[in-house]
Coordinates of C-alpha atoms and ligand atoms in Angstrom, one line a residue:
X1 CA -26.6 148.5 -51.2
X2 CA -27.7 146.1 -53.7
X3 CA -30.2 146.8 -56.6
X4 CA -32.9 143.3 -57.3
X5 CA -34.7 142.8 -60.7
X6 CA -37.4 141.5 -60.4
X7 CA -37.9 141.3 -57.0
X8 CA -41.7 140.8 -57.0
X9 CA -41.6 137.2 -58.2
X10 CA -41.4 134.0 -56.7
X11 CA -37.8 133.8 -56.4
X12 CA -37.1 137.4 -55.9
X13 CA -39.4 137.7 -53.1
X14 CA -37.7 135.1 -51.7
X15 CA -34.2 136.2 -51.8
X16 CA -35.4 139.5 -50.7
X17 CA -36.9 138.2 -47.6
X18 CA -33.9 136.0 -47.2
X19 CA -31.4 139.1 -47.8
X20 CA -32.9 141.3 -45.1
X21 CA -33.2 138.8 -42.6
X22 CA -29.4 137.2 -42.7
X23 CA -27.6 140.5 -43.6
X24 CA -27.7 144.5 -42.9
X25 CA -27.3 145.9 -46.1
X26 CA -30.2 147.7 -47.9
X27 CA -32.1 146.9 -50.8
X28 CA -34.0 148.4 -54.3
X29 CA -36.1 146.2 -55.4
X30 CA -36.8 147.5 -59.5
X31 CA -40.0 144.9 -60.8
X32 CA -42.4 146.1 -63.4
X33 CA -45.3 144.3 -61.3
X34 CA -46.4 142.3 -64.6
X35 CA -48.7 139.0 -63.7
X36 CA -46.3 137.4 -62.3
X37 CA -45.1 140.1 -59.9
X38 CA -47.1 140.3 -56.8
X39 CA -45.9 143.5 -54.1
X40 CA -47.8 141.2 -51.2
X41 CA -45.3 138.4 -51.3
X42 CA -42.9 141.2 -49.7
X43 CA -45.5 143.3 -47.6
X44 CA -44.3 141.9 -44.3
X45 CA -41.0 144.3 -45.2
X46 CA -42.9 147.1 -47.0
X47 CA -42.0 148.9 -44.1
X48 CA -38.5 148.3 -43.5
X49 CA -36.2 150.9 -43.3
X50 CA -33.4 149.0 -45.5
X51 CA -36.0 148.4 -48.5
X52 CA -37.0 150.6 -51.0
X53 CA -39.1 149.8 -54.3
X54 CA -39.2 150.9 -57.8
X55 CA -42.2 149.8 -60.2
X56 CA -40.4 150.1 -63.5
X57 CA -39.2 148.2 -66.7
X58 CA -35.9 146.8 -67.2
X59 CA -35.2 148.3 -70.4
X60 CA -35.6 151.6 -69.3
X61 CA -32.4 152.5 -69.7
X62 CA -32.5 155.9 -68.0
X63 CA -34.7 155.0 -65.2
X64 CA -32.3 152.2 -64.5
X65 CA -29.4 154.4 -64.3
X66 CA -31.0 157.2 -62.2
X67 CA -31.8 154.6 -59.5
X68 CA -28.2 153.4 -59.8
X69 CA -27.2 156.6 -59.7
X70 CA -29.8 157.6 -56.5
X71 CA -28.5 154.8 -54.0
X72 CA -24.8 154.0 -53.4
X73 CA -25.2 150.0 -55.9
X74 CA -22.3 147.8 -55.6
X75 CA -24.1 144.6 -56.8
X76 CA -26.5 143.7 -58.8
X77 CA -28.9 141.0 -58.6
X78 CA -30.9 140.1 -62.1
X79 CA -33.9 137.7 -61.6
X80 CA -36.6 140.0 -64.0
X81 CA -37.8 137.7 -66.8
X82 CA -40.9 136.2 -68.4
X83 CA -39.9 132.6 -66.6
X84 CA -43.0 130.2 -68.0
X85 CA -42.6 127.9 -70.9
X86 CA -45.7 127.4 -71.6
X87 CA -46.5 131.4 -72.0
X88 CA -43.1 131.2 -74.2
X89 CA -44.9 128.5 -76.7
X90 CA -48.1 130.9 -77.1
X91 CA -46.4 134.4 -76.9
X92 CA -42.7 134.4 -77.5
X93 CA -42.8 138.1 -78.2
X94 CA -42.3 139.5 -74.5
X95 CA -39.9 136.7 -73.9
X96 CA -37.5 138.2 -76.8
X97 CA -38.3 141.9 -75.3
X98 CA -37.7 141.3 -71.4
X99 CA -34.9 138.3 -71.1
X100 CA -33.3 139.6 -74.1
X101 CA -33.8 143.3 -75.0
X102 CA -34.7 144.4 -71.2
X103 CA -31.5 142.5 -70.6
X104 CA -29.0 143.9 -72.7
X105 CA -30.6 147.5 -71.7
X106 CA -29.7 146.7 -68.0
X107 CA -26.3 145.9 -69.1
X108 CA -25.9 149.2 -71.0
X109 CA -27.7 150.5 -67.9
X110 CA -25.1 148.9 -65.3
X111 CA -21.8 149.1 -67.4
X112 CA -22.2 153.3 -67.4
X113 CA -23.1 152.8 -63.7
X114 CA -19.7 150.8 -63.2
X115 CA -17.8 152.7 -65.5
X116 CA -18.4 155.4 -63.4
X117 CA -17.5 154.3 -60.1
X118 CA -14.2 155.1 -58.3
X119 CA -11.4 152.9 -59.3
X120 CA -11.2 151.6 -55.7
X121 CA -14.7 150.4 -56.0
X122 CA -14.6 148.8 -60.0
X123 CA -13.1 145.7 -59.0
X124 CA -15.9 145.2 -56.0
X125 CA -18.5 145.5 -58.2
X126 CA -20.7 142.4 -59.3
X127 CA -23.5 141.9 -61.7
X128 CA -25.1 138.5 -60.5
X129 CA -27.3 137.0 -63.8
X130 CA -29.2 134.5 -62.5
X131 CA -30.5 132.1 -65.3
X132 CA -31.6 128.5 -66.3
X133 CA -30.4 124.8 -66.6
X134 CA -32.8 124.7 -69.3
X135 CA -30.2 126.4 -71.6
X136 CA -28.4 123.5 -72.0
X137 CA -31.3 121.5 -73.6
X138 CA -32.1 118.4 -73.2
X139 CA -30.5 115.2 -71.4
X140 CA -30.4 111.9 -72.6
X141 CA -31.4 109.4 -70.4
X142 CA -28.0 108.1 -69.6
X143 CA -26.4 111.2 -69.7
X144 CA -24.5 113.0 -67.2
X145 CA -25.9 115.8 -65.4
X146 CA -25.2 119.6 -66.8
X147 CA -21.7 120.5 -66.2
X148 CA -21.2 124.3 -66.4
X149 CA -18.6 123.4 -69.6
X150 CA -21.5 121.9 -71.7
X151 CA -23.3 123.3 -74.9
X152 CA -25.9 125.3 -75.1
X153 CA -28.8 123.6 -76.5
X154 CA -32.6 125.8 -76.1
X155 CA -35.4 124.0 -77.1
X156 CA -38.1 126.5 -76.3
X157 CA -38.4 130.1 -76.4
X158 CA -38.1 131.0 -72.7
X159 CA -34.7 129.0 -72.9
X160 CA -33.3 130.7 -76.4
X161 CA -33.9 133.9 -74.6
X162 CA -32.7 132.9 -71.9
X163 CA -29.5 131.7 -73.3
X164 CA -29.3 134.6 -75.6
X165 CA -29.1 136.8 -72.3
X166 CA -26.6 134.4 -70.9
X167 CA -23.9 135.2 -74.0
X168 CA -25.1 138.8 -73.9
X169 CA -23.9 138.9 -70.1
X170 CA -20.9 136.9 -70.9
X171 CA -19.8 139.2 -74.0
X172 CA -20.0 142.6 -71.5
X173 CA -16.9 140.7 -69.1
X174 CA -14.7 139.3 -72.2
X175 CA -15.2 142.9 -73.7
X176 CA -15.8 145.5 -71.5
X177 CA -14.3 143.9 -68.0
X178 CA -17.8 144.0 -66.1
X179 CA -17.6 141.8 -63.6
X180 CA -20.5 139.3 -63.9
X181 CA -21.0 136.1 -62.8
X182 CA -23.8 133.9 -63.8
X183 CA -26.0 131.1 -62.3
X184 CA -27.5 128.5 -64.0
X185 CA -30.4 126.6 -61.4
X186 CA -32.3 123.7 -62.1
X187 CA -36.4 124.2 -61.0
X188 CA -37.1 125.6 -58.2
X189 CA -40.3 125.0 -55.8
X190 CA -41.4 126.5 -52.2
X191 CA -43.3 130.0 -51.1
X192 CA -44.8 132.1 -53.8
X193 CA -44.4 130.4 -56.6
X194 CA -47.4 131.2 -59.4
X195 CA -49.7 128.4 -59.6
X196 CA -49.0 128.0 -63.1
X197 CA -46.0 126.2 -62.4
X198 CA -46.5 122.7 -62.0
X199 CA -46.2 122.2 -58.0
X200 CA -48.3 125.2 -57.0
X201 CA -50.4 124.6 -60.0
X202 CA -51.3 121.2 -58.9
X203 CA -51.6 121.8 -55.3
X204 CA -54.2 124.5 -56.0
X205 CA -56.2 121.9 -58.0
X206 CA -56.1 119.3 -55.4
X207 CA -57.6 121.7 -52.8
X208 CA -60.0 122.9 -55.8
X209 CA -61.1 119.8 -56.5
X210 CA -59.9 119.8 -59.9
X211 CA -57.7 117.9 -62.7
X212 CA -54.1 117.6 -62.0
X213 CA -52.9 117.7 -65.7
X214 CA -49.8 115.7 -66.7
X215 CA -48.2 116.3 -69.8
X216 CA -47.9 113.4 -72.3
X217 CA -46.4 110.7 -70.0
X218 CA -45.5 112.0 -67.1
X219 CA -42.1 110.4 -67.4
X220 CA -40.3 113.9 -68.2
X221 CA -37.5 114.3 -65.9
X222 CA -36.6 117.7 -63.7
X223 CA -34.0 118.4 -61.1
X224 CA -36.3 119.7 -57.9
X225 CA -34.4 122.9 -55.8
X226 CA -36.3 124.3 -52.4
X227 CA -35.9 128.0 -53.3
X228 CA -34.5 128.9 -50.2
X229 CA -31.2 126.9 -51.1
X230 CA -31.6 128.7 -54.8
X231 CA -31.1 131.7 -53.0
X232 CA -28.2 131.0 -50.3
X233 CA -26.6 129.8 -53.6
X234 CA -27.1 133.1 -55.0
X235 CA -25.9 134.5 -51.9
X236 CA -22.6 132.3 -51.9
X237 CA -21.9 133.5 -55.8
X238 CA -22.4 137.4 -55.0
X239 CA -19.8 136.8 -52.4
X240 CA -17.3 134.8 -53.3
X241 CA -18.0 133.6 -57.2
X242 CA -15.4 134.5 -59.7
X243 CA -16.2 137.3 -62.0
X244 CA -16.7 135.7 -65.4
X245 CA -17.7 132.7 -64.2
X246 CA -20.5 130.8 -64.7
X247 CA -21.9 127.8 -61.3
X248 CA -24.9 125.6 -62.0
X249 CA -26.9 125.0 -59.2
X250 CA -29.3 122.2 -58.4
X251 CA -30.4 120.2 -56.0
X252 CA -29.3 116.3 -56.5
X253 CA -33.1 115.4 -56.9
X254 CA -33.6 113.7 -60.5
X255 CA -37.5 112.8 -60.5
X256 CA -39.7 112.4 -63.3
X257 CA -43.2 114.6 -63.0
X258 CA -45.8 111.7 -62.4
X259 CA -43.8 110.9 -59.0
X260 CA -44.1 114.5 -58.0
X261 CA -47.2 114.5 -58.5
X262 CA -47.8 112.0 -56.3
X263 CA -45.8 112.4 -53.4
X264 CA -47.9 115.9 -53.3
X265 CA -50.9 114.1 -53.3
X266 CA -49.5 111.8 -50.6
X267 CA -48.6 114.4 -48.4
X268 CA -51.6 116.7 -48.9
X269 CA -53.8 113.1 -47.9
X270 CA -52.2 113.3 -44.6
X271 CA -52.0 117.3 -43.7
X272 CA -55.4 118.2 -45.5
X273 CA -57.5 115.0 -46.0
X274 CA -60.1 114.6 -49.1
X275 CA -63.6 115.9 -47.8
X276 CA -65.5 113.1 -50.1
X277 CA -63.0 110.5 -49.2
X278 CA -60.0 108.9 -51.1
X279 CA -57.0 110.2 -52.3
X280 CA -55.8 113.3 -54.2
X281 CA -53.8 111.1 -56.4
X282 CA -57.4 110.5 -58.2
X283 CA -57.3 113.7 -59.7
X284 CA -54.5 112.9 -62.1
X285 CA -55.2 113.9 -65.4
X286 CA -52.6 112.9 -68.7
X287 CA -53.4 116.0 -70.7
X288 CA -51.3 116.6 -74.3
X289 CA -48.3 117.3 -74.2
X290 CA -46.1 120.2 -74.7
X291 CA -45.2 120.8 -78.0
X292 CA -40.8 120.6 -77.9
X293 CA -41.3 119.4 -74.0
X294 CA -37.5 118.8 -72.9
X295 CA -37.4 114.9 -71.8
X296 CA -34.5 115.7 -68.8
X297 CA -32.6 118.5 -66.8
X298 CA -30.3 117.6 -64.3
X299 CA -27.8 119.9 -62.7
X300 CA -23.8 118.8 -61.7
X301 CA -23.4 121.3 -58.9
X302 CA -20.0 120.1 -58.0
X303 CA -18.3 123.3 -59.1
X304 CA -20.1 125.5 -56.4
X305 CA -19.8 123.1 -54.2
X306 CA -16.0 122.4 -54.4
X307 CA -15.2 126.5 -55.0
X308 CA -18.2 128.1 -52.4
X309 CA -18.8 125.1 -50.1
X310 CA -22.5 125.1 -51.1
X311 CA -25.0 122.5 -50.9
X312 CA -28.6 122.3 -50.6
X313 CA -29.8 122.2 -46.8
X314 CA -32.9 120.8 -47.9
X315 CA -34.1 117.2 -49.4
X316 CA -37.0 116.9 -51.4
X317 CA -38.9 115.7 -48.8
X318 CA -38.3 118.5 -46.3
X319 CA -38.8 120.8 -48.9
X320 CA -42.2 120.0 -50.6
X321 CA -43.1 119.1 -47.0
X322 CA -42.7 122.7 -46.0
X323 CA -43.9 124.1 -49.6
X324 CA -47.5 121.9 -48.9
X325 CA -47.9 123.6 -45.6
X326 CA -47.5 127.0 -46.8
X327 CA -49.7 126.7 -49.4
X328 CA -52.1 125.2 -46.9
X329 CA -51.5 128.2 -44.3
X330 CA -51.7 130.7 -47.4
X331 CA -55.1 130.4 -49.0
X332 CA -55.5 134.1 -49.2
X333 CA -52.7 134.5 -51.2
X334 CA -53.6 131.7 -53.4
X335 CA -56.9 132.9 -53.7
X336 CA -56.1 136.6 -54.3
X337 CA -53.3 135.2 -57.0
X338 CA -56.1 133.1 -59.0
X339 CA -59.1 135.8 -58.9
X340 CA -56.9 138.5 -60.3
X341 CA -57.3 140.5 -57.0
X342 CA -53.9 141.3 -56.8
X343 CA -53.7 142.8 -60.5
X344 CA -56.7 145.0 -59.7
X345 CA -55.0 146.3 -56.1
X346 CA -51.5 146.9 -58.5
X347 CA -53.5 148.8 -60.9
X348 CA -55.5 150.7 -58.3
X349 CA -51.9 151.1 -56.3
X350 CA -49.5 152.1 -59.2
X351 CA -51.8 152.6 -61.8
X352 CA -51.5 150.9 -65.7
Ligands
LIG1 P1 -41.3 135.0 -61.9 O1 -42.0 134.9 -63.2 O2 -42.0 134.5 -60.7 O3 -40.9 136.5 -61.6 C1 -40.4 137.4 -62.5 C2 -40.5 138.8 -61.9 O4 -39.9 139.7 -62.9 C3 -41.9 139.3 -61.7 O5 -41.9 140.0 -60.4 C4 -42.1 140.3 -62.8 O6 -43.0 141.4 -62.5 C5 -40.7 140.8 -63.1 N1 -40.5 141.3 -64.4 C6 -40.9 140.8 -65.6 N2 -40.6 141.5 -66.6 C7 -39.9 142.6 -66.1 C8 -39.3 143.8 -66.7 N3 -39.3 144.0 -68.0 N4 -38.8 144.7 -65.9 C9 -38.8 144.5 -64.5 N5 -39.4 143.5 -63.9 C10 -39.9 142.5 -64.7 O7 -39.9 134.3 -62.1 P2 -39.1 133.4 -61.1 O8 -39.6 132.0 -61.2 O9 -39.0 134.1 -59.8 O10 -37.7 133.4 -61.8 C11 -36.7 134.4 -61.5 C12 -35.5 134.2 -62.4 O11 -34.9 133.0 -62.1 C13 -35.8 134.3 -63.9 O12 -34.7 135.0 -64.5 C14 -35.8 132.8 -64.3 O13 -35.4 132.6 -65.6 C15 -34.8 132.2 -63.3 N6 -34.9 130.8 -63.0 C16 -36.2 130.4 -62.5 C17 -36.3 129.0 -62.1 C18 -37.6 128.5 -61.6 O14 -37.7 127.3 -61.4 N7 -38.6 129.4 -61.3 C19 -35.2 128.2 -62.2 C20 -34.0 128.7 -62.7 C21 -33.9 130.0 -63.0
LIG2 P1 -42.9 123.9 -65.1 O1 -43.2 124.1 -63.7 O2 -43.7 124.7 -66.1 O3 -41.3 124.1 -65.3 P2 -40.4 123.9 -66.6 O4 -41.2 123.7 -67.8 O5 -39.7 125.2 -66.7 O6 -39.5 122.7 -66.3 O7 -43.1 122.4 -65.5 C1 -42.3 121.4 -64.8 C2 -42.6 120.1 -65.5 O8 -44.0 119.7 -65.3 C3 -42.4 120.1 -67.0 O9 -41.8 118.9 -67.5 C4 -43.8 120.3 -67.6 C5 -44.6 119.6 -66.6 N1 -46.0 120.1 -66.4 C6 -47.1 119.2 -66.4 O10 -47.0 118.0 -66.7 N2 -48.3 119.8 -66.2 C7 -48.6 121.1 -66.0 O11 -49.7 121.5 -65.9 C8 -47.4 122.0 -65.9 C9 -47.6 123.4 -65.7 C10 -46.2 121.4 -66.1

């Protein structure tokens, strides 16, 4: 079986859903529920007999080595973070303690685990560390995408921590053999993504009737991934990715925010038209900007392509297509998400 962090999330959810539905191998899904874990995006398999889940903290070390220890892990799949920038600007302090300390804790955690497996099954083992393009820092206009060879660069605290976990997983295969491998994705929007993020975010406003705020100009530069390719990349890497390696992933779709913005707005005209009349697109609201804000990312996924045969199936207009409709066929979740209902079930459920 294979042991998730994180699992709760946007992504994790995701790839669990994904995992159970394309393969037969169980799952143990460890997430310490915080806001941005929420157990309902993975109720439909609450049930299933290959899926078992652990409410607990990364950097517990012992409780991450008894559930190693408990089911039979050959992989590990490591998604748990704090993942928003903006949260890293105002409170860098649980940024530092989960992507870096709860990090290197599940290391220690995994490299007793491995240690202690049968020489047959040492070499098998994987720990998949599943990180950022935003490591790398920030592109110039003429640049060339991110090549998996370039510098790392972080600009913000969500990306320093995130690259300080990145060399922290890299120094336990040059020193102690575990076999890792690390990904390095551009953003990622579809299904359960926290509207804080700037595509559920301003989706949520639209429908609410409220501000879409862009940050300074608008003219900041991101490299768009459906997250359902994100995780068949992830899927691709655990299989076949060479331990010690490290494969950027992205999805060939360069588009500065404002443009985003409204080709949402265009789309959610023609599946969920304006009650008053006229277009979404007259919500736009140029708010400050963030303080640091990276100008570009842009992701060179030749490497993955060339070694694991891996592309995205999905353009960006399929994609935010299919994201838009969810969101419209989810207002519960949406609704439960921005009230806070959720946190009150989770405290009610697995108490503070
Ligand atoms: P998310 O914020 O939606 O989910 C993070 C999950 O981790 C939540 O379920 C949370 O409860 C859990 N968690 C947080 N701290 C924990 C801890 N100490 N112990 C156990 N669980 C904990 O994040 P996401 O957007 O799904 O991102 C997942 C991973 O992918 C992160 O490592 C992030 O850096 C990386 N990533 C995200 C993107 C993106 O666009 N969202 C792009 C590239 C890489
Ligand atoms: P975000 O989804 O927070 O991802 P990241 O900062 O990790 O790239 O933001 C994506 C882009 O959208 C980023 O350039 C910041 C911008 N943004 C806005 O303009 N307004 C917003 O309200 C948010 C949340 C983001």
């Amino acid at each position: 079986m294979i042991l998730v962090t994180g699992g709760a999330g946007f992504i994790g959810s995701n790839f669990i859903l994904g995992w159970l539905g394309r393969t037969d191998e169980p799952v143990i899904n460890l997430d310490l529920l915080t806001y941005a874990g929420n157990p309902a995006n993975l109720a439909a398999v609450a049930a299933h007999p290959r899926y078992a889940f652990h409410r607990g903290d990364i950097g517990d070390q012992a409780l991450v080595e008894s559930v190693l220890q408990g089911g039979d892990v050959r992989a590990i799949v490591h998604f748990a973070a704090e993942s928003h920038v903006d949260r890293s600007i105002h409170g860098p302090d649980a940024f530092v303690q989960t992507n870096v300390v709860g990090t290197f804790r599940l290391l220690e955690a995994a490299r007793r685990h491995w240690q202690s497996l049968p020489a047959g099954r040492r070499d098998g083992f994987r720990f998949l560390h599943v990180s950022t393009d935003e490591v790398y820092g920030s592109l110039r206009p003429d640049a060339p995408p991110f090549r998996e060879t370039d510098r790392y660069e972080p600009n913000s605290p969500y990306s320093a921590s995130k690259a300080a976990s990145d060399h922290l997983v890299r120094s336990y295969h040059h020193t102690y053999g575990l076999p890792v491998v690390t990904t390095n994705c551009s953003n990622n929007y579809g299904p359960y993504q926290f509207p804080e993020k700037l595509i559920p975010l301003c989706i949520h406003n639209a429908l609410a009737g409220k501000p879409l705020p862009i940050y300074g100009d608008g003219r900041q530069i991101r490299d768009w991934l459906y997250v359902a390719d994100h995780c068949t990349a992830i899927e691709r890497v655990l299989a076949d990715g060479r331990p010690g390696e490290t494969y950027n992933i992205g999805g060939w779709n360069e588009q500065p925010n404002i443009d985003v913005v409204r080709s949402l707005c265009a789309i959610l005209d023609e599946e969920q038209p304006r009650s008053g009349g006229g277009g979404y697109a007259e919500q736009i609201t140029y708010v400050k900007d963030r303080p640091g804000h990276d100008r570009r990312y842009a992701i060179d996924a030749r490497k993955i392509e060339r070694e694991l045969g891996w592309r995205p199936a999905e353009t960006f207009a399929t994609g935010i297509r299919k994201t838009i409709r969810w969101y419209l066929g989810h207002g519960d979740w949406v609704a439960s998400v921005v009230s806070g209902g959720y946190r009150e079930w989770v405290d009610r459920q697995y108490g503070q």
